Tab-separated table of C-alpha atoms and ligand atoms in Angstrom:
chain	number	residue	atom	x	y	z
A	19	MET	CA	-83.190	-11.076	24.975
A	20	ARG	CA	-82.141	-6.888	24.601
A	21	VAL	CA	-85.723	-5.642	26.644
A	22	VAL	CA	-86.684	-2.403	26.912
A	23	VAL	CA	-88.747	-0.621	29.797
A	24	VAL	CA	-90.666	2.102	29.717
A	25	GLY	CA	-91.443	3.595	33.053
A	26	ALA	CA	-89.175	3.473	36.221
A	27	GLY	CA	-91.855	3.171	38.583
A	28	LEU	CA	-92.443	0.693	40.738
A	29	ALA	CA	-93.872	-1.618	38.329
A	30	GLY	CA	-90.907	-1.644	35.161
A	31	LEU	CA	-88.061	-1.743	37.959
A	32	THR	CA	-90.241	-4.357	39.747
A	33	ALA	CA	-89.811	-5.577	36.041
A	34	ALA	CA	-86.657	-4.866	34.895
A	35	ARG	CA	-85.367	-6.300	38.115
A	36	GLN	CA	-86.677	-9.846	37.870
A	37	LEU	CA	-85.489	-9.647	34.358
A	38	ALA	CA	-82.072	-8.110	34.781
A	39	ASP	CA	-81.069	-11.510	37.894
A	40	ALA	CA	-82.966	-13.949	34.927
A	41	GLY	CA	-79.976	-12.473	32.700
A	42	HIS	CA	-81.153	-9.809	30.199
A	43	GLN	CA	-79.604	-6.702	28.532
A	44	VAL	CA	-82.525	-4.700	30.326
A	45	THR	CA	-82.727	-0.993	29.324
A	46	VAL	CA	-84.983	1.515	31.540
A	47	PHE	CA	-86.696	4.590	29.904
A	48	ASP	CA	-87.914	7.544	32.014
A	49	LYS	CA	-88.842	10.845	31.588
A	50	GLY	CA	-88.739	11.306	34.631
A	51	ARG	CA	-85.447	13.055	36.712
A	52	SER	CA	-85.073	10.704	38.966
A	53	PRO	CA	-87.011	6.649	38.735
A	54	GLY	CA	-90.171	6.589	41.157
A	55	GLY	CA	-92.832	8.046	38.986
A	56	ARG	CA	-95.787	8.052	41.250
A	57	LEU	CA	-93.114	7.065	44.088
A	58	ALA	CA	-92.505	11.307	44.421
A	59	THR	CA	-90.625	12.867	47.090
A	60	ARG	CA	-90.209	16.863	46.904
A	61	ARG	CA	-87.252	18.699	48.764
A	62	ILE	CA	-87.961	22.695	50.108
A	63	GLY	CA	-84.972	23.895	52.066
A	64	THR	CA	-84.671	21.298	55.217
A	65	GLY	CA	-88.097	20.302	54.476
A	66	ARG	CA	-89.111	17.144	52.733
A	67	PHE	CA	-92.140	15.730	51.143
A	68	ASP	CA	-93.887	12.926	49.603
A	69	HIS	CA	-96.347	14.324	47.254
A	70	GLY	CA	-97.445	11.229	45.775
A	71	ALA	CA	-97.919	7.736	47.045
A	72	GLN	CA	-98.277	8.755	51.346
A	73	PHE	CA	-97.672	5.255	52.589
A	74	PHE	CA	-98.490	1.198	51.422
A	75	THR	CA	-99.901	-1.518	52.995
A	76	VAL	CA	-98.912	-5.410	52.246
A	77	ARG	CA	-101.767	-7.483	51.809
A	78	SER	CA	-100.310	-10.677	49.971
A	79	ASP	CA	-97.593	-12.611	51.170
A	80	ARG	CA	-95.816	-12.480	47.505
A	81	PHE	CA	-95.281	-8.228	48.076
A	82	ALA	CA	-94.395	-9.307	52.018
A	83	ALA	CA	-91.976	-11.534	50.971
A	84	LEU	CA	-90.009	-8.298	48.745
A	85	VAL	CA	-91.436	-5.913	51.563
A	86	ALA	CA	-89.412	-7.999	54.538
A	87	PRO	CA	-85.530	-6.950	53.590
A	88	HIS	CA	-86.322	-3.427	53.408
A	89	ILE	CA	-87.921	-3.224	56.833
A	90	GLU	CA	-84.771	-5.361	57.904
A	91	THR	CA	-82.319	-2.547	56.531
A	92	GLY	CA	-84.768	0.359	57.814
A	93	LEU	CA	-85.469	1.846	54.940
A	94	VAL	CA	-89.245	1.175	55.431
A	95	PHE	CA	-90.556	1.187	58.667
A	96	GLU	CA	-94.236	0.678	60.213
A	97	TRP	CA	-95.441	4.354	59.730
A	98	CYS	CA	-98.484	3.533	61.924
A	99	ARG	CA	-101.646	0.980	62.114
A	100	GLY	CA	-104.569	3.623	60.630
A	101	PHE	CA	-106.090	6.930	60.515
A	102	SER	CA	-107.540	8.485	63.771
A	103	ALA	CA	-110.883	7.347	63.867
A	104	GLU	CA	-110.372	4.580	60.920
A	105	ALA	CA	-106.981	3.046	62.341
A	106	ASP	CA	-107.967	-0.423	62.177
A	107	GLY	CA	-104.635	-2.604	62.781
A	108	TYR	CA	-103.492	-2.709	59.943
A	109	PRO	CA	-99.911	-1.562	59.100
A	110	ARG	CA	-98.884	1.501	57.279
A	111	TYR	CA	-95.601	1.513	56.235
A	112	ALA	CA	-93.241	4.672	54.945
A	113	VAL	CA	-89.955	5.075	53.416
A	114	ARG	CA	-86.974	6.331	55.586
A	115	GLY	CA	-86.352	10.013	53.934
A	116	GLY	CA	-89.538	9.540	51.676
A	117	MET	CA	-91.294	7.086	49.293
A	118	ASN	CA	-89.394	8.007	46.465
A	119	ALA	CA	-85.802	6.493	47.811
A	120	TRP	CA	-86.760	3.256	47.952
A	121	ALA	CA	-87.518	3.606	43.857
A	122	LYS	CA	-83.487	4.902	44.195
A	123	VAL	CA	-82.165	1.355	45.858
A	124	LEU	CA	-84.351	-0.305	43.514
A	125	ALA	CA	-82.445	0.852	40.746
A	126	ARG	CA	-79.473	1.267	42.403
A	127	GLY	CA	-77.388	-1.116	39.429
A	128	LEU	CA	-79.431	-1.129	36.779
A	129	ASP	CA	-79.442	0.068	33.192
A	130	VAL	CA	-81.523	3.347	34.484
A	131	ARG	CA	-82.143	6.471	31.624
A	132	CYS	CA	-83.649	9.732	33.104
A	133	SER	CA	-85.016	12.446	31.380
A	134	SER	CA	-85.603	10.370	28.902
A	135	LEU	CA	-89.087	10.731	27.377
A	136	VAL	CA	-90.309	7.688	24.742
A	137	PHE	CA	-91.805	9.058	21.233
A	138	ALA	CA	-92.781	5.827	19.982
A	139	ILE	CA	-92.403	2.319	19.588
A	140	ARG	CA	-92.509	1.119	15.890
A	141	ARG	CA	-91.808	-2.363	15.014
A	142	GLY	CA	-88.238	-3.324	14.480
A	143	SER	CA	-86.994	-3.129	10.394
A	144	ALA	CA	-85.432	-5.570	9.017
A	145	ALA	CA	-81.922	-2.822	8.683
A	146	SER	CA	-82.276	-3.779	12.932
A	147	GLY	CA	-83.155	-7.446	12.709
A	148	ALA	CA	-85.086	-6.256	16.383
A	149	ALA	CA	-88.998	-6.937	16.991
A	150	TRP	CA	-89.362	-3.593	18.284
A	151	ASP	CA	-87.803	0.187	17.772
A	152	VAL	CA	-88.182	2.531	20.660
A	153	ALA	CA	-87.799	6.212	19.444
A	154	LEU	CA	-86.999	8.999	21.859
A	155	ASP	CA	-87.431	11.529	21.680
A	156	ASP	CA	-84.019	13.027	21.469
A	157	GLY	CA	-83.867	11.355	17.865
A	158	SER	CA	-82.010	7.637	18.743
A	159	SER	CA	-83.903	4.845	19.016
A	160	VAL	CA	-83.256	1.739	20.645
A	161	ALA	CA	-83.782	-1.610	19.240
A	162	ALA	CA	-85.308	-3.992	21.563
A	163	ASP	CA	-86.508	-7.943	21.159
A	164	ALA	CA	-88.924	-7.747	24.188
A	165	LEU	CA	-90.631	-4.438	25.270
A	166	VAL	CA	-92.236	-3.416	28.735
A	167	VAL	CA	-94.156	-0.720	28.880
A	168	THR	CA	-95.715	0.535	32.418
A	169	CYS	CA	-96.583	4.472	31.721
A	170	PRO	CA	-100.403	4.807	33.039
A	171	LEU	CA	-102.629	3.582	29.954
A	172	PRO	CA	-103.287	6.645	28.190
A	173	GLN	CA	-99.465	7.238	27.718
A	174	SER	CA	-99.534	3.709	26.604
A	175	TYR	CA	-101.138	3.963	24.120
A	176	SER	CA	-99.599	6.804	22.695
A	177	LEU	CA	-96.476	5.535	22.691
A	178	LEU	CA	-98.558	2.242	20.611
A	179	VAL	CA	-100.112	4.021	17.992
A	180	SER	CA	-97.378	3.140	15.269
A	181	ALA	CA	-96.483	0.058	16.924
A	182	GLU	CA	-99.318	-1.410	15.544
A	183	VAL	CA	-100.616	-3.313	18.365
A	184	THR	CA	-104.480	-4.136	19.084
A	185	LEU	CA	-105.373	-2.756	22.640
A	186	PRO	CA	-109.019	-4.756	23.831
A	187	GLU	CA	-111.438	-1.610	24.302
A	188	GLU	CA	-111.355	-1.413	28.036
A	189	LEU	CA	-108.008	-0.905	28.553
A	190	LEU	CA	-108.379	1.713	25.466
A	191	ARG	CA	-111.163	3.165	28.122
A	192	THR	CA	-109.380	3.004	31.302
A	193	GLU	CA	-109.691	6.689	32.807
A	194	TYR	CA	-107.732	7.605	36.612
A	195	ASP	CA	-108.652	10.110	38.927
A	196	ARG	CA	-106.543	13.276	39.238
A	197	THR	CA	-105.037	14.822	42.109
A	198	VAL	CA	-103.626	18.217	42.386
A	199	ALA	CA	-101.159	18.081	45.674
A	200	LEU	CA	-100.291	21.040	47.733
A	201	LEU	CA	-96.583	21.708	49.379
A	202	LEU	CA	-96.355	23.877	52.614
A	203	SER	CA	-93.485	24.829	54.151
A	204	LEU	CA	-94.314	25.541	57.521
A	205	ASP	CA	-92.556	27.937	60.897
A	206	ARG	CA	-93.791	25.124	62.923
A	207	SER	CA	-95.665	22.296	63.338
A	208	PRO	CA	-98.865	21.834	61.447
A	209	ALA	CA	-101.952	20.809	63.062
A	210	VAL	CA	-102.081	17.507	61.948
A	211	ALA	CA	-102.556	14.899	64.859
A	212	GLU	CA	-100.521	11.770	65.579
A	213	PRO	CA	-99.764	9.895	63.450
A	214	GLY	CA	-99.270	12.992	62.145
A	215	GLY	CA	-102.028	11.863	58.745
A	216	LEU	CA	-105.566	11.623	57.620
A	217	ASN	CA	-107.632	10.216	55.264
A	218	ASN	CA	-110.246	12.160	53.758
A	219	PRO	CA	-110.384	14.558	56.651
A	220	THR	CA	-112.730	17.263	54.367
A	221	ASP	CA	-114.727	16.839	51.525
A	222	ARG	CA	-111.907	18.438	49.796
A	223	LEU	CA	-109.479	17.045	50.570
A	224	SER	CA	-108.573	13.419	50.613
A	225	PHE	CA	-105.252	13.232	52.729
A	226	VAL	CA	-103.685	15.891	54.832
A	227	ALA	CA	-100.142	14.770	56.384
A	228	ASP	CA	-97.044	15.815	58.482
A	229	ASN	CA	-94.329	14.726	57.273
A	230	GLN	CA	-91.770	15.754	60.116
A	231	ARG	CA	-94.538	13.465	62.392
A	232	LYS	CA	-94.037	11.042	60.120
A	233	GLY	CA	-90.749	10.610	60.186
A	234	ILE	CA	-88.850	12.136	57.057
A	235	SER	CA	-88.792	15.766	57.357
A	236	ASP	CA	-86.245	17.709	59.545
A	237	ALA	CA	-88.465	20.897	58.879
A	238	PRO	CA	-92.191	21.164	59.687
A	239	ALA	CA	-93.766	20.461	55.787
A	240	LEU	CA	-97.273	20.074	55.266
A	241	THR	CA	-98.949	17.605	51.837
A	242	VAL	CA	-102.535	18.398	51.473
A	243	HIS	CA	-104.042	15.882	48.699
A	244	ALA	CA	-107.105	17.529	47.036
A	245	ASN	CA	-109.964	14.444	46.571
A	246	ALA	CA	-111.205	13.425	42.049
A	247	ALA	CA	-113.919	15.603	42.322
A	248	TRP	CA	-112.385	19.373	43.306
A	249	SER	CA	-109.271	18.049	41.523
A	250	GLU	CA	-111.164	17.581	38.193
A	251	GLU	CA	-112.863	20.465	38.933
A	252	HIS	CA	-110.160	22.919	39.210
A	253	TRP	CA	-107.681	21.361	37.247
A	254	ASP	CA	-107.536	24.766	34.882
A	255	ASP	CA	-107.105	26.802	38.412
A	256	ALA	CA	-104.159	29.587	37.304
A	257	PRO	CA	-101.571	28.251	39.991
A	258	ALA	CA	-101.875	31.014	42.045
A	259	VAL	CA	-106.281	30.126	42.593
A	260	ALA	CA	-105.451	27.078	43.287
A	261	ILE	CA	-102.824	27.715	45.747
A	262	GLU	CA	-105.702	29.902	47.977
A	263	ALA	CA	-108.399	27.683	47.931
A	264	LEU	CA	-106.220	24.317	49.202
A	265	LEU	CA	-104.748	26.975	52.019
A	266	THR	CA	-108.236	28.085	52.638
A	267	ALA	CA	-109.661	23.623	52.621
A	268	ALA	CA	-106.374	23.093	54.382
A	269	GLY	CA	-106.615	26.034	57.048
A	270	GLU	CA	-107.681	24.399	60.239
A	271	TYR	CA	-104.058	21.691	59.356
A	272	ILE	CA	-102.614	24.752	59.141
A	273	GLY	CA	-103.497	25.856	62.475
A	274	ASP	CA	-101.206	28.711	63.801
A	275	ALA	CA	-98.321	27.751	61.658
A	276	LEU	CA	-97.355	30.434	59.271
A	277	VAL	CA	-97.221	29.385	55.528
A	278	LEU	CA	-93.088	29.624	54.633
A	279	GLU	CA	-93.742	28.669	50.492
A	280	ALA	CA	-96.460	26.815	48.565
A	281	GLN	CA	-95.750	25.342	46.103
A	282	LEU	CA	-98.745	23.078	43.387
A	283	LYS	CA	-98.071	20.012	41.954
A	284	LYS	CA	-100.817	17.842	39.741
A	285	TRP	CA	-101.022	14.208	38.922
A	286	ARG	CA	-103.133	14.324	36.151
A	287	PHE	CA	-102.979	10.254	36.564
A	288	ALA	CA	-102.609	9.520	39.958
A	289	THR	CA	-104.927	6.775	40.531
A	290	PRO	CA	-106.954	4.242	37.576
A	291	ARG	CA	-110.918	4.144	38.003
A	292	THR	CA	-111.239	0.558	36.497
A	293	LEU	CA	-108.969	-2.163	36.982
A	294	TRP	CA	-107.658	-5.058	34.594
A	295	PRO	CA	-109.145	-8.648	35.736
A	296	GLU	CA	-105.004	-10.055	34.759
A	297	PRO	CA	-102.086	-8.611	36.243
A	298	CYS	CA	-101.034	-8.098	33.495
A	299	TRP	CA	-101.535	-7.563	29.381
A	300	THR	CA	-99.518	-9.062	27.066
A	301	ALA	CA	-100.165	-8.857	23.232
A	302	ALA	CA	-100.896	-11.140	20.535
A	303	ASN	CA	-99.118	-11.832	16.885
A	304	THR	CA	-96.323	-9.432	17.879
A	305	THR	CA	-92.343	-10.587	16.473
A	306	GLY	CA	-91.777	-9.797	20.156
A	307	PRO	CA	-92.763	-9.699	22.849
A	308	LEU	CA	-94.651	-6.392	24.448
A	309	VAL	CA	-96.084	-6.836	28.019
A	310	LEU	CA	-98.418	-3.454	29.423
A	311	ALA	CA	-98.031	-2.829	33.733
A	312	GLY	CA	-98.796	-0.787	36.460
A	313	ASP	CA	-100.879	-0.249	38.580
A	314	ALA	CA	-103.945	-0.574	36.121
A	315	PHE	CA	-103.829	-4.685	36.348
A	316	ALA	CA	-103.056	-5.400	39.500
A	317	GLY	CA	-104.099	-2.620	42.368
A	318	PRO	CA	-104.165	0.926	42.290
A	319	ARG	CA	-101.872	1.059	44.928
A	320	ILE	CA	-98.195	0.426	45.541
A	321	GLU	CA	-98.463	-3.558	45.940
A	322	GLY	CA	-100.681	-3.412	43.345
A	323	ALA	CA	-97.529	-2.038	40.875
A	324	VAL	CA	-94.934	-3.997	42.278
A	325	LEU	CA	-97.194	-7.127	41.600
A	326	SER	CA	-97.469	-6.024	37.900
A	327	GLY	CA	-93.819	-5.499	37.518
A	328	LEU	CA	-93.681	-9.345	38.979
A	329	ALA	CA	-96.514	-10.220	36.578
A	330	ALA	CA	-94.415	-8.378	33.334
A	331	ALA	CA	-91.956	-10.097	33.587
A	332	ALA	CA	-93.108	-13.574	34.635
A	333	ALA	CA	-94.797	-13.500	31.740
A	334	LEU	CA	-91.640	-12.720	28.860
A	335	LEU	CA	-89.505	-14.790	30.951
A	336	GLY	CA	-92.559	-17.835	30.682
B	420	FAD	C1	-100.895	11.601	44.794
B	420	FAD	C2	-100.976	10.208	45.066
B	420	FAD	C3	-101.329	9.658	46.446
B	420	FAD	C4	-100.906	7.993	46.265
B	420	FAD	N1	-101.349	7.649	47.358
B	420	FAD	C5	-100.940	6.308	47.729
B	420	FAD	C6	-100.987	5.573	49.116
B	420	FAD	O1	-101.028	6.195	49.787
B	420	FAD	N2	-100.843	3.977	49.001
B	420	FAD	C7	-100.225	3.653	47.422
B	420	FAD	O2	-100.224	2.431	47.600
B	420	FAD	N3	-100.742	4.157	46.603
B	420	FAD	C8	-101.107	5.410	46.780
B	420	FAD	N4	-100.788	6.358	45.540
B	420	FAD	C9	-100.718	5.358	44.076
B	420	FAD	C10	-99.403	4.996	43.663
B	420	FAD	O3	-98.403	5.677	43.647
B	420	FAD	C11	-99.266	4.383	42.439
B	420	FAD	O4	-99.945	2.985	42.127
B	420	FAD	C12	-97.978	3.187	42.296
B	420	FAD	O5	-96.885	4.037	42.067
B	420	FAD	C13	-98.216	3.230	40.143
B	420	FAD	O6	-96.782	2.322	40.332
B	420	FAD	P1	-96.470	2.361	38.395
B	420	FAD	O7	-95.175	1.750	38.362
B	420	FAD	O8	-97.296	1.858	37.806
B	420	FAD	O9	-96.772	4.113	37.524
B	420	FAD	P2	-95.821	5.321	38.183
B	420	FAD	O10	-95.154	5.618	38.594
B	420	FAD	O11	-96.566	6.500	36.987
B	420	FAD	O12	-94.491	4.881	36.847
B	420	FAD	C14	-94.953	4.787	35.247
B	420	FAD	C15	-93.533	5.878	34.580
B	420	FAD	O13	-93.591	6.290	33.540
B	420	FAD	C16	-93.005	7.560	33.059
B	420	FAD	N5	-92.997	7.769	31.865
B	420	FAD	C17	-94.729	7.698	31.368
B	420	FAD	N6	-94.617	7.819	29.546
B	420	FAD	C18	-93.567	8.011	29.738
B	420	FAD	C19	-92.518	8.230	28.228
B	420	FAD	N7	-92.978	8.781	26.736
B	420	FAD	N8	-91.299	7.465	28.459
B	420	FAD	C20	-90.681	7.721	28.857
B	420	FAD	N9	-91.654	7.133	30.841
B	420	FAD	C21	-92.472	7.795	31.011
B	420	FAD	C22	-93.272	8.536	34.551
B	420	FAD	O14	-92.679	9.100	34.281
B	420	FAD	C23	-93.213	7.344	35.623
B	420	FAD	O15	-92.467	7.238	36.538
B	420	FAD	C24	-100.957	7.410	45.278
B	420	FAD	C25	-100.805	8.002	44.060
B	420	FAD	C26	-100.464	9.548	43.877
B	420	FAD	C27	-100.678	10.172	41.784
C-alpha cells in the first residue's frame, strides 16, 4: 500500500516505522521544521531546552520493550525516580540531547517530509486510481491507498472536512488544555534542587526544569510551564506581558541568576482533556482505510502516543 501518515510526532513515527517494516510505501508529512511534534527541544545559545514533554514513564510491557534498546544505546536515560516530595520510586526517563533527539532517531530511514502542511484530505478521484488524495499547502497532492492521521484532533477534523468521513460526536468534542512555556537562558544555575525538576511547584506553574541538571544542556537553561488554568486565562496576553508574569511566577526558581534571554512558546493542543476508549479510531465505509491516532486515544503522554501509533499500524496491517 501507499500509506500517507500525517504528523511526525511519536504516534505518526511509530505507525510509519511499523508499516514501513511490513513492506509498505510510507510517506510522513509534518508541518513542523523537524519531526517530533510535542517532543520538542530548542537551543538558545549553548543552552538546550526541552519545551514540550519533559520526561516519560513506562507503564506497559509493550512500551518497555520499545524503550529498552534506546536505554541500551544510551539515547534514553533515567533522569530520576520522582520529583521532590512526590518521589514514588518509578523511573522518569529523559533523552540524551533533548527529547527531540528521540524523534530524529525514529525518523531515520523513513520518508519524512517536514515543513509540509497537509491542507486537506479528499476521496481519491477515478483519475488518481487511489482511495485518497492528500493536498499539501504548496498546491501539490499525493495519492494514497491508506491514511494514518495523528494530529491533535481539532486539526485532524479540519483536514477531513472534505473527505466525507463522519467522526463520532465524542471525538469531535475532544478539547485540549493549553500550555504556555517560558524558556530562560541564565548566567548561572537556577534554584531548582535535585533532581532538577518540580511538578506543580506553584498555583500557576505545572512544571519547572533545570535542563542542565537534567543532563541535556551545557549552559544554565530553565524551562517554566504555566498550568492549564493560567495558560487559558493568559493565552492572548502580549508576549512581553506573559513573559513578565511568568518571570514573577518562577521568581523563586530563577533565584539569584540573571536572565540572559527569555523566549515564549505556546502549545495550543498540549493535553487532551478526554480520551477515546480505544487506542485508535478506524473510519467505516471508506474505499481505503483511514485511521486516526495520537495521544487522545491511548493516554495523554508519550507512552500513549506510541501505543496509539502501534495500534494504528496494526489496524492497517489487519
Ligand atoms: C508542554 C507539554 C508538556 C508535556 N509533558 C509531558 C511529559 O512530561 N511526559 C509525557 O509523557 N508527556 C508529556 N506531554 C505530552 C506528550 O508530549 C504527548 O502526549 C505526545 O508527544 C503526543 O504525540 P502525538 O504524536 O500524539 O502528537 P504530536 O506530537 O502533537 O504530533 C502531531 C504532529 O502533527 C503535525 N501536524 C498537525 N497538523 C498538521 C498538518 N495539517 N499537516 C502536517 N502536519 C501536521 C504536528 O506538527 C505534530 O508534529 C507534554 C506535552 C506538552 C505540550
